[in-house]
Amino acid sequence: KRPVNVGLPVNSAYFDGHPTLRKLPTGDYEMYFTSFGLDDRPGPELTNLYYTIYKDGKWSVPEPVVEINTDFHDRMPSISQDGHYLYFSSDRPGGFGRDDIWISEYDYAAKRWGKPYNAGRTINTPASEVTPAIHSDNITLYFSSDRSGGVGGYDIYVTQKLQNMPSGAMSGGDTESIWKKPANLGKPYNSENDDEYPTVIRSGNYMYFASNRQNGQGSFDIYRAKVPPFAKPEVVITLKGRVKEKFSEKGIEANIRISDVEGERNFATHQPEGLYSADLINKKQYKMTVSAPGYQTIEYIADLRDIHTPITIQKD
């Protein structure tokens, strides 16, 4: 469709960009983006991360992600579809190069983002790593880098988690062994110019990215390409539904723990309906544990090993 300006209060008189969007279990949309701290937009002078929610036909006034923003450039956010991790690029101290990819984990108990930690030297180099994009499989990460050995300028790379994030990662735990060695997508995806902002659709078949290669319409244009087999993400299965009282329709604020052989993750239902949604990958069997004060804990086994196409499973 013809692009429509998002308008106020999201857009300002200055730079507003790098948006990343996810759909909440309530049906509302949450967007994180980059902007500068202004008189009417609190934050440090350089680029910061902000978030806004689309509800009842309008965007809320953007709020700064105070747990992440620093006096350095914090930009290019990418939120995982489960809302558990926020990836971004920053030139803050403590990195390996000019710009590094950093990660923040959401603390559901405290209801805020945790202290960011560096993605590690497997991903980051003395060069610049930018435009991270975590796929909805929560495993495959695409990003751009101008490191040596590429086709030219900024090239697009792909890596995957080899295991779940360790619970101590945000406090200095080992992040080196988590990721595969990043692979350059090569030609024709990368050019002698800059190729950035990769976004791969849910099915994994197509990638959209920005490039200032020759024969375009302007400075940076949007391109689409089929994803090469080695760079495809995993098959994503969505498990969604409501947590409610057994003999009524009352939604419950519950904690949900999803575990597999590689680890576990925890999150809470959305009130007041008690809605939840989780993107999982196939090839695995998961145990889902639902608990809430004053209620009996429920366990559910989701066996996704024989599912090979993206589907949504409704489970209340």
Tab-separated table of C-alpha atoms in Angstrom:
chain	number	residue	atom	x	y	z
A	1	LYS	CA	0.000	0.000	0.000
A	2	ARG	CA	1.018	3.634	-0.284
A	3	PRO	CA	3.120	4.574	2.790
A	4	VAL	CA	1.369	6.773	5.343
A	5	ASN	CA	3.197	8.988	7.807
A	6	VAL	CA	2.886	7.705	11.380
A	7	GLY	CA	2.491	11.331	12.461
A	8	LEU	CA	2.341	12.783	15.946
A	9	PRO	CA	3.156	12.034	18.696
A	10	VAL	CA	5.697	9.490	17.340
A	11	ASN	CA	7.346	11.659	14.698
A	12	SER	CA	9.104	14.860	15.704
A	13	ALA	CA	10.838	17.713	13.896
A	14	TYR	CA	14.069	15.689	14.038
A	15	PHE	CA	15.188	12.133	13.313
A	16	ASP	CA	12.755	9.298	14.106
A	17	GLY	CA	13.624	5.914	12.658
A	18	HIS	CA	14.802	2.318	13.014
A	19	PRO	CA	11.332	1.041	14.062
A	20	THR	CA	10.763	-2.472	15.380
A	21	LEU	CA	7.243	-3.746	15.924
A	22	ARG	CA	5.555	-6.589	17.746
A	23	LYS	CA	1.940	-7.551	18.273
A	24	LEU	CA	0.899	-7.935	21.894
A	25	PRO	CA	-1.413	-10.786	22.999
A	26	THR	CA	-4.080	-8.102	23.565
A	27	GLY	CA	-4.039	-7.294	19.842
A	28	ASP	CA	-2.378	-3.920	20.407
A	29	TYR	CA	0.982	-3.095	18.832
A	30	GLU	CA	4.193	-2.048	20.562
A	31	MET	CA	6.898	-0.174	18.647
A	32	TYR	CA	10.449	0.675	19.661
A	33	PHE	CA	12.364	3.247	17.626
A	34	THR	CA	15.317	5.660	17.643
A	35	SER	CA	15.134	9.396	18.223
A	36	PHE	CA	17.063	12.242	19.813
A	37	GLY	CA	16.421	13.671	23.251
A	38	LEU	CA	14.498	16.929	22.753
A	39	ASP	CA	12.781	19.536	24.907
A	40	ASP	CA	9.516	17.601	24.685
A	41	ARG	CA	11.155	14.157	24.391
A	42	PRO	CA	13.193	13.287	27.499
A	43	GLY	CA	16.581	11.645	27.073
A	44	PRO	CA	20.297	12.315	26.497
A	45	GLU	CA	21.324	14.517	23.561
A	46	LEU	CA	22.433	11.686	21.253
A	47	THR	CA	20.228	8.924	19.797
A	48	ASN	CA	18.078	7.030	22.299
A	49	LEU	CA	15.536	4.219	22.303
A	50	TYR	CA	11.841	5.028	22.803
A	51	TYR	CA	8.667	2.950	22.774
A	52	THR	CA	5.023	3.621	21.996
A	53	ILE	CA	1.857	1.491	21.962
A	54	TYR	CA	-0.850	1.555	19.282
A	55	LYS	CA	-4.213	1.201	21.015
A	56	ASP	CA	-7.730	2.277	20.066
A	57	GLY	CA	-6.519	3.704	16.765
A	58	LYS	CA	-3.710	5.914	18.026
A	59	TRP	CA	-0.106	5.815	19.200
A	60	SER	CA	0.746	6.710	22.790
A	61	VAL	CA	3.243	9.464	23.624
A	62	PRO	CA	6.690	7.855	23.244
A	63	GLU	CA	8.502	6.976	26.464
A	64	PRO	CA	12.297	6.623	26.774
A	65	VAL	CA	13.742	3.198	27.578
A	66	VAL	CA	15.612	4.633	30.561
A	67	GLU	CA	17.227	1.309	31.502
A	68	ILE	CA	19.091	1.257	28.167
A	69	ASN	CA	19.748	4.861	27.119
A	70	THR	CA	23.181	6.385	27.843
A	71	ASP	CA	25.117	9.512	26.893
A	72	PHE	CA	26.340	7.603	23.812
A	73	HIS	CA	24.495	6.544	20.623
A	74	ASP	CA	21.906	3.863	21.438
A	75	ARG	CA	19.912	3.040	18.310
A	76	MET	CA	18.572	0.504	15.810
A	77	PRO	CA	16.417	-1.585	18.189
A	78	SER	CA	15.007	-5.011	17.323
A	79	ILE	CA	12.582	-6.599	19.791
A	80	SER	CA	12.055	-10.353	19.855
A	81	GLN	CA	8.486	-11.373	19.105
A	82	ASP	CA	8.039	-12.766	22.615
A	83	GLY	CA	9.156	-9.425	24.050
A	84	HIS	CA	11.879	-11.141	26.046
A	85	TYR	CA	14.951	-9.570	24.431
A	86	LEU	CA	15.775	-6.199	22.915
A	87	TYR	CA	18.749	-6.044	20.557
A	88	PHE	CA	20.319	-2.715	19.600
A	89	SER	CA	23.538	-1.102	18.366
A	90	SER	CA	25.616	1.234	20.541
A	91	ASP	CA	29.037	2.871	20.632
A	92	ARG	CA	29.055	2.930	24.459
A	93	PRO	CA	32.226	1.939	26.338
A	94	GLY	CA	32.823	-1.746	27.003
A	95	GLY	CA	32.458	-2.947	23.436
A	96	PHE	CA	34.888	-4.465	20.949
A	97	GLY	CA	34.708	-1.835	18.188
A	98	ARG	CA	33.114	1.372	16.972
A	99	ASP	CA	29.519	0.094	17.157
A	100	ASP	CA	28.589	-3.187	18.829
A	101	ILE	CA	25.383	-5.159	19.166
A	102	TRP	CA	24.047	-5.187	22.717
A	103	ILE	CA	21.163	-7.133	24.299
A	104	SER	CA	18.764	-6.354	27.139
A	105	GLU	CA	16.516	-8.964	28.764
A	106	TYR	CA	13.088	-7.984	30.059
A	107	ASP	CA	12.566	-8.566	33.787
A	108	TYR	CA	8.923	-9.633	34.082
A	109	ALA	CA	8.974	-9.518	37.876
A	110	ALA	CA	10.275	-5.938	38.001
A	111	LYS	CA	8.440	-5.027	34.756
A	112	ARG	CA	11.430	-3.256	33.242
A	113	TRP	CA	14.390	-3.899	30.936
A	114	GLY	CA	17.553	-5.323	32.483
A	115	LYS	CA	21.057	-3.904	32.240
A	116	PRO	CA	22.297	-4.381	28.650
A	117	TYR	CA	25.163	-6.760	27.994
A	118	ASN	CA	27.431	-7.041	24.981
A	119	ALA	CA	26.541	-9.789	22.486
A	120	GLY	CA	30.176	-10.930	22.620
A	121	ARG	CA	33.189	-11.179	20.341
A	122	THR	CA	31.644	-13.980	18.265
A	123	ILE	CA	29.336	-11.309	16.783
A	124	ASN	CA	31.167	-8.048	17.497
A	125	THR	CA	34.541	-7.039	16.034
A	126	PRO	CA	36.861	-3.981	16.098
A	127	ALA	CA	34.780	-2.762	13.125
A	128	SER	CA	31.132	-1.639	13.329
A	129	GLU	CA	28.142	-3.976	13.846
A	130	VAL	CA	24.763	-2.327	13.254
A	131	THR	CA	21.087	-2.894	12.332
A	132	PRO	CA	20.455	-6.114	14.305
A	133	ALA	CA	17.224	-7.923	13.393
A	134	ILE	CA	16.122	-10.911	15.468
A	135	HIS	CA	13.749	-13.191	13.556
A	136	SER	CA	10.470	-14.353	15.095
A	137	ASP	CA	12.081	-17.754	15.729
A	138	ASN	CA	14.039	-15.954	18.511
A	139	ILE	CA	17.156	-17.803	17.333
A	140	THR	CA	18.265	-16.341	13.989
A	141	LEU	CA	19.918	-12.925	14.083
A	142	TYR	CA	20.655	-10.844	10.993
A	143	PHE	CA	22.853	-7.745	11.141
A	144	SER	CA	25.236	-5.596	9.086
A	145	SER	CA	28.954	-4.994	9.530
A	146	ASP	CA	31.786	-3.244	7.699
A	147	ARG	CA	34.353	-5.764	8.995
A	148	SER	CA	37.169	-6.864	6.715
A	149	GLY	CA	36.630	-9.741	4.299
A	150	GLY	CA	33.219	-8.609	3.089
A	151	VAL	CA	31.943	-7.756	-0.375
A	152	GLY	CA	32.106	-4.008	0.262
A	153	GLY	CA	30.916	-1.302	2.668
A	154	TYR	CA	28.412	-2.690	5.150
A	155	ASP	CA	27.450	-6.306	4.400
A	156	ILE	CA	24.586	-8.424	5.773
A	157	TYR	CA	25.503	-11.348	8.041
A	158	VAL	CA	23.513	-14.117	9.716
A	159	THR	CA	24.097	-16.059	12.935
A	160	GLN	CA	22.034	-18.333	15.177
A	161	LYS	CA	21.909	-19.081	18.890
A	162	LEU	CA	23.408	-22.459	19.678
A	163	GLN	CA	21.677	-22.487	23.071
A	164	ASN	CA	19.347	-20.375	25.184
A	165	MET	CA	20.690	-17.236	26.827
A	166	PRO	CA	22.263	-18.093	30.196
A	167	SER	CA	20.440	-16.580	33.145
A	168	GLY	CA	23.635	-14.822	34.221
A	169	ALA	CA	24.372	-13.246	30.843
A	170	MET	CA	23.184	-9.820	31.911
A	171	SER	CA	25.554	-9.876	34.885
A	172	GLY	CA	28.623	-10.831	32.883
A	173	GLY	CA	27.919	-14.479	32.090
A	174	ASP	CA	29.411	-16.285	29.117
A	175	THR	CA	28.014	-15.020	25.816
A	176	GLU	CA	30.894	-16.216	23.635
A	177	SER	CA	29.638	-19.772	23.139
A	178	ILE	CA	26.018	-18.859	22.472
A	179	TRP	CA	26.288	-17.839	18.813
A	180	LYS	CA	27.416	-19.520	15.619
A	181	LYS	CA	30.192	-17.812	13.707
A	182	PRO	CA	28.404	-15.170	11.554
A	183	ALA	CA	28.194	-15.936	7.821
A	184	ASN	CA	28.302	-13.298	5.104
A	185	LEU	CA	25.337	-13.614	2.710
A	186	GLY	CA	27.688	-12.901	-0.201
A	187	LYS	CA	26.692	-11.710	-3.663
A	188	PRO	CA	24.172	-10.790	-5.004
A	189	TYR	CA	22.651	-9.929	-1.614
A	190	ASN	CA	25.673	-7.845	-0.655
A	191	SER	CA	27.195	-5.293	-3.005
A	192	GLU	CA	30.252	-3.047	-3.169
A	193	ASN	CA	28.147	-0.414	-1.404
A	194	ASP	CA	26.227	-0.514	1.909
A	195	ASP	CA	23.600	-3.212	2.526
A	196	GLU	CA	21.803	-2.811	5.835
A	197	TYR	CA	18.580	-3.259	7.860
A	198	PRO	CA	17.825	-6.892	6.923
A	199	THR	CA	14.311	-8.074	7.783
A	200	VAL	CA	13.249	-11.664	7.072
A	201	ILE	CA	9.532	-12.461	6.984
A	202	ARG	CA	8.012	-15.051	9.285
A	203	SER	CA	8.090	-17.903	6.743
A	204	GLY	CA	11.795	-17.279	6.147
A	205	ASN	CA	11.385	-17.134	2.388
A	206	TYR	CA	12.087	-13.454	1.712
A	207	MET	CA	14.366	-10.768	3.067
A	208	TYR	CA	13.841	-7.020	2.789
A	209	PHE	CA	16.851	-4.741	3.204
A	210	ALA	CA	18.151	-1.251	2.412
A	211	SER	CA	21.010	-0.610	0.003
A	212	ASN	CA	22.625	2.365	-1.715
A	213	ARG	CA	23.927	0.200	-4.556
A	214	GLN	CA	24.030	1.560	-8.061
A	215	ASN	CA	20.963	1.863	-10.330
A	216	GLY	CA	18.556	2.576	-7.473
A	217	GLN	CA	15.938	5.333	-7.212
A	218	GLY	CA	17.839	7.425	-4.669
A	219	SER	CA	20.310	7.263	-1.799
A	220	PHE	CA	19.095	4.095	0.007
A	221	ASP	CA	16.378	1.975	-1.600
A	222	ILE	CA	14.464	-1.024	-0.267
A	223	TYR	CA	15.207	-4.348	-1.949
A	224	ARG	CA	13.703	-7.810	-1.668
A	225	ALA	CA	15.441	-11.138	-2.221
A	226	LYS	CA	14.850	-14.831	-1.617
A	227	VAL	CA	16.752	-15.973	1.459
A	228	PRO	CA	19.539	-18.446	0.595
A	229	PRO	CA	19.059	-21.874	2.238
A	230	PHE	CA	22.020	-21.493	4.626
A	231	ALA	CA	20.588	-18.220	6.000
A	232	LYS	CA	16.988	-19.341	6.571
A	233	PRO	CA	15.468	-19.170	10.065
A	234	GLU	CA	13.690	-21.989	11.880
A	235	VAL	CA	9.978	-22.820	11.446
A	236	VAL	CA	7.960	-20.761	13.950
A	237	ILE	CA	4.914	-22.144	15.773
A	238	THR	CA	2.772	-19.729	17.801
A	239	LEU	CA	1.170	-21.001	21.000
A	240	LYS	CA	-1.455	-18.567	22.275
A	241	GLY	CA	-4.579	-18.381	24.400
A	242	ARG	CA	-5.985	-17.309	27.773
A	243	VAL	CA	-5.286	-18.198	31.377
A	244	LYS	CA	-8.596	-18.042	33.242
A	245	GLU	CA	-10.476	-19.433	36.213
A	246	LYS	CA	-11.798	-22.939	35.677
A	247	PHE	CA	-15.454	-22.138	36.331
A	248	SER	CA	-15.576	-18.567	35.050
A	249	GLU	CA	-14.220	-16.341	32.298
A	250	LYS	CA	-12.111	-14.252	34.694
A	251	GLY	CA	-8.609	-13.717	33.339
A	252	ILE	CA	-5.717	-14.470	35.680
A	253	GLU	CA	-2.397	-12.683	36.021
A	254	ALA	CA	-0.219	-15.774	35.834
A	255	ASN	CA	3.417	-16.659	35.344
A	256	ILE	CA	4.175	-18.936	32.404
A	257	ARG	CA	7.392	-20.961	32.248
A	258	ILE	CA	8.247	-22.676	28.979
A	259	SER	CA	11.122	-25.141	29.163
A	260	ASP	CA	12.899	-27.526	26.796
A	261	VAL	CA	16.137	-29.495	26.886
A	262	GLU	CA	18.170	-26.318	26.332
A	263	GLY	CA	16.689	-24.122	29.041
A	264	GLU	CA	13.605	-22.150	29.991
A	265	ARG	CA	12.026	-18.716	29.795
A	266	ASN	CA	9.422	-17.000	31.941
A	267	PHE	CA	6.822	-14.366	31.179
A	268	ALA	CA	3.487	-13.104	32.495
A	269	THR	CA	-0.006	-12.937	31.005
A	270	HIS	CA	-1.470	-9.637	29.852
A	271	GLN	CA	-4.259	-8.218	31.955
A	272	PRO	CA	-7.175	-7.988	32.304
A	273	GLU	CA	-7.963	-10.848	29.915
A	274	GLY	CA	-5.123	-13.155	30.960
A	275	LEU	CA	-3.850	-13.406	27.398
A	276	TYR	CA	-0.521	-14.928	26.401
A	277	SER	CA	1.367	-15.654	23.195
A	278	ALA	CA	4.668	-17.471	22.639
A	279	ASP	CA	6.612	-18.094	19.441
A	280	LEU	CA	8.351	-21.471	19.530
A	281	ILE	CA	10.347	-23.382	16.942
A	282	ASN	CA	9.522	-26.846	15.682
A	283	LYS	CA	11.794	-29.909	16.176
A	284	LYS	CA	11.264	-29.709	19.947
A	285	GLN	CA	9.002	-30.758	22.790
A	286	TYR	CA	8.166	-28.088	25.358
A	287	LYS	CA	6.780	-28.212	28.894
A	288	MET	CA	4.553	-25.295	29.788
A	289	THR	CA	4.011	-24.553	33.508
A	290	VAL	CA	1.316	-22.020	34.447
A	291	SER	CA	1.179	-20.743	38.024
A	292	ALA	CA	-0.554	-17.985	39.997
A	293	PRO	CA	-0.957	-17.283	43.727
A	294	GLY	CA	-4.007	-19.061	45.143
A	295	TYR	CA	-4.421	-21.397	42.164
A	296	GLN	CA	-3.327	-24.916	41.332
A	297	THR	CA	-0.355	-25.064	38.978
A	298	ILE	CA	-1.041	-26.538	35.542
A	299	GLU	CA	1.433	-28.279	33.238
A	300	TYR	CA	0.997	-28.792	29.504
A	301	ILE	CA	3.249	-30.611	27.013
A	302	ALA	CA	3.506	-29.120	23.513
A	303	ASP	CA	5.133	-31.583	21.110
A	304	LEU	CA	6.106	-29.683	17.947
A	305	ARG	CA	8.518	-32.236	16.507
A	306	ASP	CA	6.211	-33.319	13.685
A	307	ILE	CA	5.045	-29.833	12.656
A	308	HIS	CA	6.930	-28.452	9.653
A	309	THR	CA	4.930	-25.370	8.623
A	310	PRO	CA	4.241	-22.118	10.533
A	311	ILE	CA	0.890	-22.453	12.352
A	312	THR	CA	-0.891	-21.033	15.401
A	313	ILE	CA	-2.056	-23.367	18.167
A	314	GLN	CA	-4.838	-22.100	20.449
A	315	LYS	CA	-4.515	-23.362	24.037
A	316	ASP	CA	-6.466	-21.928	26.971
